[in-house]
CSV table of C-alpha atoms in Angstrom, one decimal:
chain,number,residue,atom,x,y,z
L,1,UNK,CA,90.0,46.7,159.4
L,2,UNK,CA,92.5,46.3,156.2
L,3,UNK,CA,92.7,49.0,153.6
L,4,UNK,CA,91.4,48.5,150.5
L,5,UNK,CA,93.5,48.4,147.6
L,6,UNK,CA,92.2,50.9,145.0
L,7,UNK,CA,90.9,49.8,141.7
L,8,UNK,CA,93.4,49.0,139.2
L,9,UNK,CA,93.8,51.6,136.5
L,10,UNK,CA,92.9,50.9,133.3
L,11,UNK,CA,96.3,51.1,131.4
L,12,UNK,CA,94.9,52.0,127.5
L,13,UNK,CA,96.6,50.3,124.7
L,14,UNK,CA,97.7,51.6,121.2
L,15,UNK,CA,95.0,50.6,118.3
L,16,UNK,CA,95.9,48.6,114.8
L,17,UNK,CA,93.6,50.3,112.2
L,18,UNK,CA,93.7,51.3,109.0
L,19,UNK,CA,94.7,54.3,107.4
L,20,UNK,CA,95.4,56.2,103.8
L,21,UNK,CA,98.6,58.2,104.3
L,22,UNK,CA,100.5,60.0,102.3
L,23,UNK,CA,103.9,58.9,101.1
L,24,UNK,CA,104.5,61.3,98.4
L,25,UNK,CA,103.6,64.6,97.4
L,26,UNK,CA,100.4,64.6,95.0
L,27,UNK,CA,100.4,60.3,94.6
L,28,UNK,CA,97.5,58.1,95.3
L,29,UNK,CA,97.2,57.9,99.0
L,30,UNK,CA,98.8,54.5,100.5
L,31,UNK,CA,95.7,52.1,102.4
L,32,UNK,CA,97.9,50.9,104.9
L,33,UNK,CA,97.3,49.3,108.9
L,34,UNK,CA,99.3,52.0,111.6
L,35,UNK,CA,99.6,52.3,115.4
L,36,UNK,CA,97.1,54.9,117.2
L,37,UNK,CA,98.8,55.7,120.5
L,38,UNK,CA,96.3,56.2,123.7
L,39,UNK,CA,95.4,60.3,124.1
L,40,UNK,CA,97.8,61.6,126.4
L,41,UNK,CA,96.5,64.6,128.9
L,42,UNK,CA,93.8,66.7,127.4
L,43,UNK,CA,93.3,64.5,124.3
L,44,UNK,CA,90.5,62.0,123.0
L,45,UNK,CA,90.7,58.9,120.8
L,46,UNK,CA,88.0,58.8,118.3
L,47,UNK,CA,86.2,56.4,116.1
L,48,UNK,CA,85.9,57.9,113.2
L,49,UNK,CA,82.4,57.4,111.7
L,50,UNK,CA,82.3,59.6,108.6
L,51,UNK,CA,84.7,61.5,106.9
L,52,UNK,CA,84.5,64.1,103.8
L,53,UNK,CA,87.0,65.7,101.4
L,54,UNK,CA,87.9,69.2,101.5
L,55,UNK,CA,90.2,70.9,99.0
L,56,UNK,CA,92.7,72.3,101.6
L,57,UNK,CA,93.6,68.4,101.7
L,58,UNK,CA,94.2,68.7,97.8
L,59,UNK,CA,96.4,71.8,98.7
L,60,UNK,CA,98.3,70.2,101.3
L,61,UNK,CA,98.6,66.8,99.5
L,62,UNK,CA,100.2,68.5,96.2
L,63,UNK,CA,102.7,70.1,98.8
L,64,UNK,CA,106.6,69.4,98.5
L,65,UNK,CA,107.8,71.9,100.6
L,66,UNK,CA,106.3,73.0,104.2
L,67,UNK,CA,103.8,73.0,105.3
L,68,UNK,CA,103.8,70.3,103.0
L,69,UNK,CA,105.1,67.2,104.8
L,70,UNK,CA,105.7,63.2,104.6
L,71,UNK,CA,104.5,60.7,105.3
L,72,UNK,CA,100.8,62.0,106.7
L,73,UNK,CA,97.6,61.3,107.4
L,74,UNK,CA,95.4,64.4,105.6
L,75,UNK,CA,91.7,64.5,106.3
L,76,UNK,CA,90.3,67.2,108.3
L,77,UNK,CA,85.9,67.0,108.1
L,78,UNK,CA,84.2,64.3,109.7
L,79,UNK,CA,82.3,63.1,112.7
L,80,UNK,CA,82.9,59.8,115.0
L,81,UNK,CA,82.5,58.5,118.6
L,82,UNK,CA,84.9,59.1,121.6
L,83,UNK,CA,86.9,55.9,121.9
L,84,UNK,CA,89.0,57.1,125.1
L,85,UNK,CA,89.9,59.9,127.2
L,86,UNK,CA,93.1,60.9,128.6
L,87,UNK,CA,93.9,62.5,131.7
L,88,UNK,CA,92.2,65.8,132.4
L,89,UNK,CA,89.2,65.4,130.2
L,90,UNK,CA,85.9,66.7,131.7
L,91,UNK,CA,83.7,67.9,128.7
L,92,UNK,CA,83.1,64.4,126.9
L,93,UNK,CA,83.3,60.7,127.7
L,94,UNK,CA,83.7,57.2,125.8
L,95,UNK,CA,80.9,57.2,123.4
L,96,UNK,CA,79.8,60.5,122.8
L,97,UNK,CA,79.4,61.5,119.5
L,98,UNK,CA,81.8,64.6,118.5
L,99,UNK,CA,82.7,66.6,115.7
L,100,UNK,CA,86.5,67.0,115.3
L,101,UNK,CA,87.8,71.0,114.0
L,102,UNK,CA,90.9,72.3,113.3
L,103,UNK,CA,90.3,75.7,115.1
L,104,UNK,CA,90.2,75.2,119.1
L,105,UNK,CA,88.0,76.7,121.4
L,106,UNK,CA,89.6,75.9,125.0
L,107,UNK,CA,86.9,78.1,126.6
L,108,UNK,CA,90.0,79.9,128.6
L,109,UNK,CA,92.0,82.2,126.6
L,110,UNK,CA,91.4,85.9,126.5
L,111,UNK,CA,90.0,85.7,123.0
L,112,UNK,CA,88.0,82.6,123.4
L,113,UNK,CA,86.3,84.3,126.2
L,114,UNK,CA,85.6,87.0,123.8
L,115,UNK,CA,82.6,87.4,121.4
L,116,UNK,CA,85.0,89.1,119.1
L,117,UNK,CA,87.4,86.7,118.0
L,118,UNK,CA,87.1,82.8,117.8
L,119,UNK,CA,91.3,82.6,117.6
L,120,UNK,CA,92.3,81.1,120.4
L,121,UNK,CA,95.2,82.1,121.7
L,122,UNK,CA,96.2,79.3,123.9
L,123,UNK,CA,95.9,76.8,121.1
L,124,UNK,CA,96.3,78.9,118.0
L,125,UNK,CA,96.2,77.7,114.4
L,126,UNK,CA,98.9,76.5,112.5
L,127,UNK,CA,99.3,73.9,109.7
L,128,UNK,CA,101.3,72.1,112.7
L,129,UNK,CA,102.6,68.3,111.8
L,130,UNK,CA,102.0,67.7,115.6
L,131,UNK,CA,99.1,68.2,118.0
L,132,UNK,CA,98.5,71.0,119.3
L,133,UNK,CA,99.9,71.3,123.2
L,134,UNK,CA,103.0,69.2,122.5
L,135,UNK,CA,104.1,68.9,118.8
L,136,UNK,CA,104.2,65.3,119.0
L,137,UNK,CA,102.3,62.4,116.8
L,138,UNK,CA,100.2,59.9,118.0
L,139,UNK,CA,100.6,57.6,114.8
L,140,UNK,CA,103.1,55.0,113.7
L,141,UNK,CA,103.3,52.6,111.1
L,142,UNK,CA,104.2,49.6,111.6
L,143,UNK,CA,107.8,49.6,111.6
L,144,UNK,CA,107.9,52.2,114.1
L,145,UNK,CA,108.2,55.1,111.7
L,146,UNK,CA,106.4,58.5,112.8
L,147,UNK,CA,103.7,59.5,110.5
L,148,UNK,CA,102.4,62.9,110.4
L,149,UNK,CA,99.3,64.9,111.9
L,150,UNK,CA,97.1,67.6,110.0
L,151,UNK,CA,95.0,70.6,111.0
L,152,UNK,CA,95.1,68.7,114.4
L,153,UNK,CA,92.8,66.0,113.0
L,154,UNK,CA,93.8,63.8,110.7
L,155,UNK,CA,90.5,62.1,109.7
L,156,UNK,CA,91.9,59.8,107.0
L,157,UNK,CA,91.8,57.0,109.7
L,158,UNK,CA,89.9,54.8,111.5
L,159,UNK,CA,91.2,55.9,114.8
L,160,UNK,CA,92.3,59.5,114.9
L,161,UNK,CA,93.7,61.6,118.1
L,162,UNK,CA,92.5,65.2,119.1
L,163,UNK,CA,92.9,67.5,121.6
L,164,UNK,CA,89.7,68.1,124.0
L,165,UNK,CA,89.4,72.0,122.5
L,166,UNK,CA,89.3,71.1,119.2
L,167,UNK,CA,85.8,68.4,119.4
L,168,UNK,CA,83.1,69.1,120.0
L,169,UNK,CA,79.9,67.3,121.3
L,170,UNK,CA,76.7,66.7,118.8
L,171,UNK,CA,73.4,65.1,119.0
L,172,UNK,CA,74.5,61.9,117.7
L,173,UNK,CA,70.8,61.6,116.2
L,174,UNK,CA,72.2,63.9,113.4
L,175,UNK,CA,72.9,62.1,110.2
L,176,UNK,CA,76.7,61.8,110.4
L,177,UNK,CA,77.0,61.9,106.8
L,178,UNK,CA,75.6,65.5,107.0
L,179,UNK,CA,76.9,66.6,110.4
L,180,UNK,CA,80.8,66.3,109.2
L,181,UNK,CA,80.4,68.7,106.8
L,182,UNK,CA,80.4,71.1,109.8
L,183,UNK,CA,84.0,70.4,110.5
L,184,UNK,CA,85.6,72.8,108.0
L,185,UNK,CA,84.0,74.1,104.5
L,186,UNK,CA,80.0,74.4,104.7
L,187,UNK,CA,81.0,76.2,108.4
L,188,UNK,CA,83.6,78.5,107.3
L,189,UNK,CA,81.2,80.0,104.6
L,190,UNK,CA,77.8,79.9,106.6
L,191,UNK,CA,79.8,81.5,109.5
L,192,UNK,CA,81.4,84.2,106.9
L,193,UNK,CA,78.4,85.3,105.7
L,194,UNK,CA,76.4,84.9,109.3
L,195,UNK,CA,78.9,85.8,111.7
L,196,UNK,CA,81.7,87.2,110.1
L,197,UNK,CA,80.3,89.5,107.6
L,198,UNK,CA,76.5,90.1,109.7
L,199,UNK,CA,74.9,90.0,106.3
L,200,UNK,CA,71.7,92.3,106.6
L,201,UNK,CA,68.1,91.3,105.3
L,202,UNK,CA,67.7,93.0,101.8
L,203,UNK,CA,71.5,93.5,100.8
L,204,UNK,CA,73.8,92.9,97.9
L,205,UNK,CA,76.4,90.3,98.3
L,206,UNK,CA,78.6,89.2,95.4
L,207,UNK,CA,80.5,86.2,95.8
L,208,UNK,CA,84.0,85.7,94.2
L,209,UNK,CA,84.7,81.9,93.2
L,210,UNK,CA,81.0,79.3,93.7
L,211,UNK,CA,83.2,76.0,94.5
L,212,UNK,CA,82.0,74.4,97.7
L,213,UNK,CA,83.1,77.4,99.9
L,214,UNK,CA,81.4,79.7,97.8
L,215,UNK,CA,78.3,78.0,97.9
L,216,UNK,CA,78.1,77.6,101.6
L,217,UNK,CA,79.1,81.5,101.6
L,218,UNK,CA,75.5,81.9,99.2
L,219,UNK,CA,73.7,79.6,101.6
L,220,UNK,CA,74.2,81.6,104.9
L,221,UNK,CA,73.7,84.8,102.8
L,222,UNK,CA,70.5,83.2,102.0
L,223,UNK,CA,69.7,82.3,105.7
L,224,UNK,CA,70.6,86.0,106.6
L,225,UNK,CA,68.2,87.5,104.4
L,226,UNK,CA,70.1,88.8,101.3
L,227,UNK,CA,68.2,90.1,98.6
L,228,UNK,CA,70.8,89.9,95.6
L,229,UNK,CA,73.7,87.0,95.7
L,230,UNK,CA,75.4,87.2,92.4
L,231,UNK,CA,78.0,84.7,91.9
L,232,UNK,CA,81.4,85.1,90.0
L,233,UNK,CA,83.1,82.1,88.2
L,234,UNK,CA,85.3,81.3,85.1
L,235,UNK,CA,82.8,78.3,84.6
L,236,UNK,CA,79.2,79.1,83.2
L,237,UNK,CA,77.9,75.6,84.5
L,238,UNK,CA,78.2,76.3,87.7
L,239,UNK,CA,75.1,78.8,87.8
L,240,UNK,CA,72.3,76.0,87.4
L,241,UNK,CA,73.6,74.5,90.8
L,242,UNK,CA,74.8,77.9,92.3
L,243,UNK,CA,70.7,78.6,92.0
L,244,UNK,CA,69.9,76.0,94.7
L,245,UNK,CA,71.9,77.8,97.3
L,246,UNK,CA,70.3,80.7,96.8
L,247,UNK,CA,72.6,82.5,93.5
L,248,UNK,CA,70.1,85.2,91.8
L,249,UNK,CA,72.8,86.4,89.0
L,250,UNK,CA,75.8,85.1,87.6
L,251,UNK,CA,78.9,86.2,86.0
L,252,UNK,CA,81.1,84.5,83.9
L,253,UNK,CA,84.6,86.5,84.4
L,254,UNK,CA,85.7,84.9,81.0
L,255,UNK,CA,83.2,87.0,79.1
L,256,UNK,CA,83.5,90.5,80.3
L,257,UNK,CA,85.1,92.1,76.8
L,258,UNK,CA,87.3,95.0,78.1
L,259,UNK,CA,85.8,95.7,81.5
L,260,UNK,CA,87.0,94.3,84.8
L,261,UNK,CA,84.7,91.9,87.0
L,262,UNK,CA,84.8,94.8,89.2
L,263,UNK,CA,83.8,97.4,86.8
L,264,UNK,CA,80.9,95.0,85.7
L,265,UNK,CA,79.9,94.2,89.6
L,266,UNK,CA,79.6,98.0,90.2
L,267,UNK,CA,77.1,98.8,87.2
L,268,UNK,CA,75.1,96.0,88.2
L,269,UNK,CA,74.8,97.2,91.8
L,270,UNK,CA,74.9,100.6,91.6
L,271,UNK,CA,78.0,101.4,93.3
L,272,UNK,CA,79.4,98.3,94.3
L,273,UNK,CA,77.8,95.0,96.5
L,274,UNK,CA,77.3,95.6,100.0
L,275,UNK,CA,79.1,92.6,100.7
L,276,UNK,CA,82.1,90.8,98.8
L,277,UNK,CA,83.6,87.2,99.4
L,278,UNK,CA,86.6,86.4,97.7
L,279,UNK,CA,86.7,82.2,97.8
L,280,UNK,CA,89.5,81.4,95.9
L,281,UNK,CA,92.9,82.2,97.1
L,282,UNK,CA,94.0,84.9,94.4
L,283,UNK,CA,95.3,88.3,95.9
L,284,UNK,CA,94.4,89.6,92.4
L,285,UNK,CA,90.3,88.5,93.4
L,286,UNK,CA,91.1,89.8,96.6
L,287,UNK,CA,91.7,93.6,95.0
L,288,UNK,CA,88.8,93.2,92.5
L,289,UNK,CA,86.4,92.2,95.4
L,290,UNK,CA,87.6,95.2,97.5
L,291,UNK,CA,87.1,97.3,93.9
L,292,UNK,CA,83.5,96.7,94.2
L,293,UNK,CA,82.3,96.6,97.7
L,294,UNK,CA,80.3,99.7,98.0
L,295,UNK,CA,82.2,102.5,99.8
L,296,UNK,CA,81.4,104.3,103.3
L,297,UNK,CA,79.7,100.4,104.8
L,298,UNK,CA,81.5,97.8,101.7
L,299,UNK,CA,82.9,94.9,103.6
L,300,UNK,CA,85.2,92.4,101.6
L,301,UNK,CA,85.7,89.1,103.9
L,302,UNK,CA,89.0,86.5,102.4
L,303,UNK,CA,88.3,83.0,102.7
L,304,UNK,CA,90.5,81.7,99.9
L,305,UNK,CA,93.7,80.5,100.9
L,306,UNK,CA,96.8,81.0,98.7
L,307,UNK,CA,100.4,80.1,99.0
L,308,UNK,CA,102.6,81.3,102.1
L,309,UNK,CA,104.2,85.1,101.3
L,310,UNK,CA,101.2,85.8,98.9
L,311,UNK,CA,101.3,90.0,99.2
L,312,UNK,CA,97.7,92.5,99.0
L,313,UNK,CA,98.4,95.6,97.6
L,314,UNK,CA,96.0,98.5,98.1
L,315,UNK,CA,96.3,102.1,97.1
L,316,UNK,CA,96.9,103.9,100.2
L,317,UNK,CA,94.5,107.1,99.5
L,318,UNK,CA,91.6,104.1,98.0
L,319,UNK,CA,91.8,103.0,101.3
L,320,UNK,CA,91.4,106.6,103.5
L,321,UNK,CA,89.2,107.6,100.8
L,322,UNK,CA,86.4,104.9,100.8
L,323,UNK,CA,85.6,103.4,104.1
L,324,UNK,CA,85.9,100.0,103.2
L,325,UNK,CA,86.3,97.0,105.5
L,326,UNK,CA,88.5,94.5,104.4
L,327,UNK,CA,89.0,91.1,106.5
L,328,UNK,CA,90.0,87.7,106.9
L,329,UNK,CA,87.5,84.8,108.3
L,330,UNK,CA,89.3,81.8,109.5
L,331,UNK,CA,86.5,79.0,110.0
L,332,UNK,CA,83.5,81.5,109.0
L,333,UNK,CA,84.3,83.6,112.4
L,334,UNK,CA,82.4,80.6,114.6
L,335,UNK,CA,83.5,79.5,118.0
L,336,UNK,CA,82.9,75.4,117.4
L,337,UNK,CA,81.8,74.6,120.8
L,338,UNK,CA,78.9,77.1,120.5
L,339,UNK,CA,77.9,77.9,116.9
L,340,UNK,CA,78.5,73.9,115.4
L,341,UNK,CA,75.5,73.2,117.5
L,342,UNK,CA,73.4,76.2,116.3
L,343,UNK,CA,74.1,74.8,112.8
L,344,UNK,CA,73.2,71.0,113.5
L,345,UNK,CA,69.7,73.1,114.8
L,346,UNK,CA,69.3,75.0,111.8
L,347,UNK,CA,69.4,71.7,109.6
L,348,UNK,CA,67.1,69.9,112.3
L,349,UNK,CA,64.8,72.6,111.9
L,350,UNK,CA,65.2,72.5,107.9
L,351,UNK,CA,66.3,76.0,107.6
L,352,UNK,CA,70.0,75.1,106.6
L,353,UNK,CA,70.6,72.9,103.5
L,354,UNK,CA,73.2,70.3,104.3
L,355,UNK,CA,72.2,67.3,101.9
L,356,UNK,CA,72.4,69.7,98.8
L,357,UNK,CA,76.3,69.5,99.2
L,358,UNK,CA,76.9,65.9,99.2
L,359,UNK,CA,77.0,65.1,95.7
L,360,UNK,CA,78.7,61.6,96.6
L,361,UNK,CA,79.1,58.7,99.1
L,362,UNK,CA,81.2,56.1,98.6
L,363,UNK,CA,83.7,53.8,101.0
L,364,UNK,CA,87.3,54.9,102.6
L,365,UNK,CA,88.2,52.3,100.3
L,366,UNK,CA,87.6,54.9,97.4
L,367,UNK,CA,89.6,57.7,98.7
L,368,UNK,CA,91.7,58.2,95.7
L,369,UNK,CA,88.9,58.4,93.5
L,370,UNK,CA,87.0,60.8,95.8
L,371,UNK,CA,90.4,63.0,95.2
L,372,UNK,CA,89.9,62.5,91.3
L,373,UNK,CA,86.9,64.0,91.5
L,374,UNK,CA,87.5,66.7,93.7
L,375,UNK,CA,90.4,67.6,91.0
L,376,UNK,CA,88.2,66.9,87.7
L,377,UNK,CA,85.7,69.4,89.4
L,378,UNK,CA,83.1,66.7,89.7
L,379,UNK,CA,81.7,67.0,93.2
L,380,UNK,CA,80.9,69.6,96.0
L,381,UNK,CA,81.6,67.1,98.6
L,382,UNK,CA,82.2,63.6,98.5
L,383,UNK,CA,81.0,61.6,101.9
L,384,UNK,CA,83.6,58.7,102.5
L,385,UNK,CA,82.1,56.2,105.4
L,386,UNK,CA,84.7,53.7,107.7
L,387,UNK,CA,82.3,50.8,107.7
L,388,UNK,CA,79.6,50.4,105.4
């Protein structure tokens, strides 16, 4: 009896799609056709359903020296459909519906097996122009020249590549125009306020900057429980919205007289908020936050980012003297694989608020005026779909 031959292997083939890529610091974003190479081992091709605008892209865009980088395909929120798998890929399959993240979880690292850390060690953060195991692109255009990646997702494309630990599988009955928000910005403030900080039922938070980060930050205070959320912001406007998410009291930094927003935080809370999130990215918010987070239990938690080399400075015997906790919360503290679905629940079940921060939808055709608006202050987060 012959041998059969095996079943021939199917060989996968780069995909022609379209793209907005960055050719130059800060300019409108290029709608171009590029080359998406087949996932090598431990990677997946995705479809890219949905994708939304975060203002690290606006950092990162405005860049002219690293991590700033050209040309590059920005983009780091969305949701979409497994294309392909390469080799070594057991957790999803063509067609699956997954949420792409820039922090991995590979579910084998010392700290990923921890429940106090969601770093992973094996794959750790960087704002790499590569993917994450190798360092290498999967995108072209089409004369051959490499294009950038960015926070190992890249969701300014139809067709993106990812590494297996940094998806993660959803209910693809969630609205997709709600579940991407999950990717980066309402996460990383839920997740600082739920997981990171452990906000209590009944305690004072004050929250340093209400832009979209903010915001989430008052909604999982809000989910946790917190009596008092008083918002800080240069912009009065901003409190009639800030209300929705939960904001009690606001404070307009620009009309404090003589006193310091600190100074004015600890009258109003009788010795400083329980909790403090400073969203913005300045070291100088960063002190004032720690200034008036209650001493012996305060807990300051730094979400903004601000340029590389940016130095805190503390007094030495504030520090011994007060018991305060002061710490950084890279993607709210949550473990994707784990807490992303917890969140999706909490929405099913009505008791997180996603629609609330989509202020717009428009095409990927419309990218560069999504980033106008972003700029101009116009929108919390703008919803861009691939096909509709």
């Amino acid at each position: 009896m012959e041998d059969k031959a095996p079943p021939p292997t199917t060989v996968l083939q780069p995909i022609r799609c379209k793209a907005a890529v960055c050719r130059k610091p800060g300019e409108a974003l290029v709608m171009e056709e590029i080359m998406v190479a087949p996932p090598m081992a431990h990677e997946v091709r995705i479809r890219i359903i949905c994708t939304s605008l975060c203002y690290s892209d606006i950092t990162v865009w405005k860049m002219k020296d690293p991590p700033g980088i050209v040309p590059r395909i920005l983009g780091h929120e969305a949701i979409g459909v497994v294309e392909s798998v390469g080799e070594d890929v057991n957790e999803v399959k063509e067609g699956d519906t997954v949420i792409p993240t820039f922090m991995a979880d590979c579910g084998d690292c010392k700290d990923c097996l921890s429940n106090k850390s969601n770093l992973c060690s094996k794959l750790p953060f960087s704002v790499s122009p590569g993917l994450p195991r190798c360092g290498t692109t999967r995108f072209t255009d089409l004369n051959g020249e490499v294009i950038h990646h960015f926070l190992f997702v890249s969701s300014f494309s139809e067709y993106t590549v990812v590494d297996v630990a940094n998806v993660t599988k959803v209910d693809p009955a969630i609205p997709p125009n709600r579940a991407c928000l999950l990717s980066c910005g309402v996460s990383t403030g839920v997740g600082a306020a739920w997981r990171t900080a452990n906000v209590e039922k009944g305690s004072t938070v004050a929250i340093f900057g209400i832009g979209s980060i903010g915001l989430a930050v008052a909604e999982g205070a809000r989910l946790c429980g917190a009596a008092r959320i008083i918002g800080i912001d240069v912009n009065q406007d901003k409190f009639e919205i800030a209300k929705q998410f939960g904001v009690t009291e606001f404070v307009n930094s620009r009309s404090l007289g003589d006193k310091s927003v600190s100074q004015v935080i600890n009258e109003m809370t009788g010795g400083g908020a329980d909790y403090c999130f400073e969203c913005v990215g300045l070291p100088s918010l960063v002190q004032e936050a720690y200034a008036c987070c209650r001493q012996g239990w305060g807990k300051t938690v730094v979400l903004g980012v601000h340029k590389p080399g940016s130095v805190l400075s503390f007094d030495s015997l504030d520090v011994l003297h007060t018991g305060k906790t002061l710490v950084g919360s890279l993607f709210g503290g949550l473990k994707p694989k784990y807490d992303i679905p917890v969140l999706l629940q909490w929405y099913t079940d009505k008791k997180l608020e996603l629609d609330k921060f989509v202020t717009q939808e428009m095409g990927f055709e419309d990218i560069n005026k999504a980033f106008s608006l972003l700029i101009e202050g116009k929108c919390l987060r703008c919803v861009m779909w691939m096909n509709k």
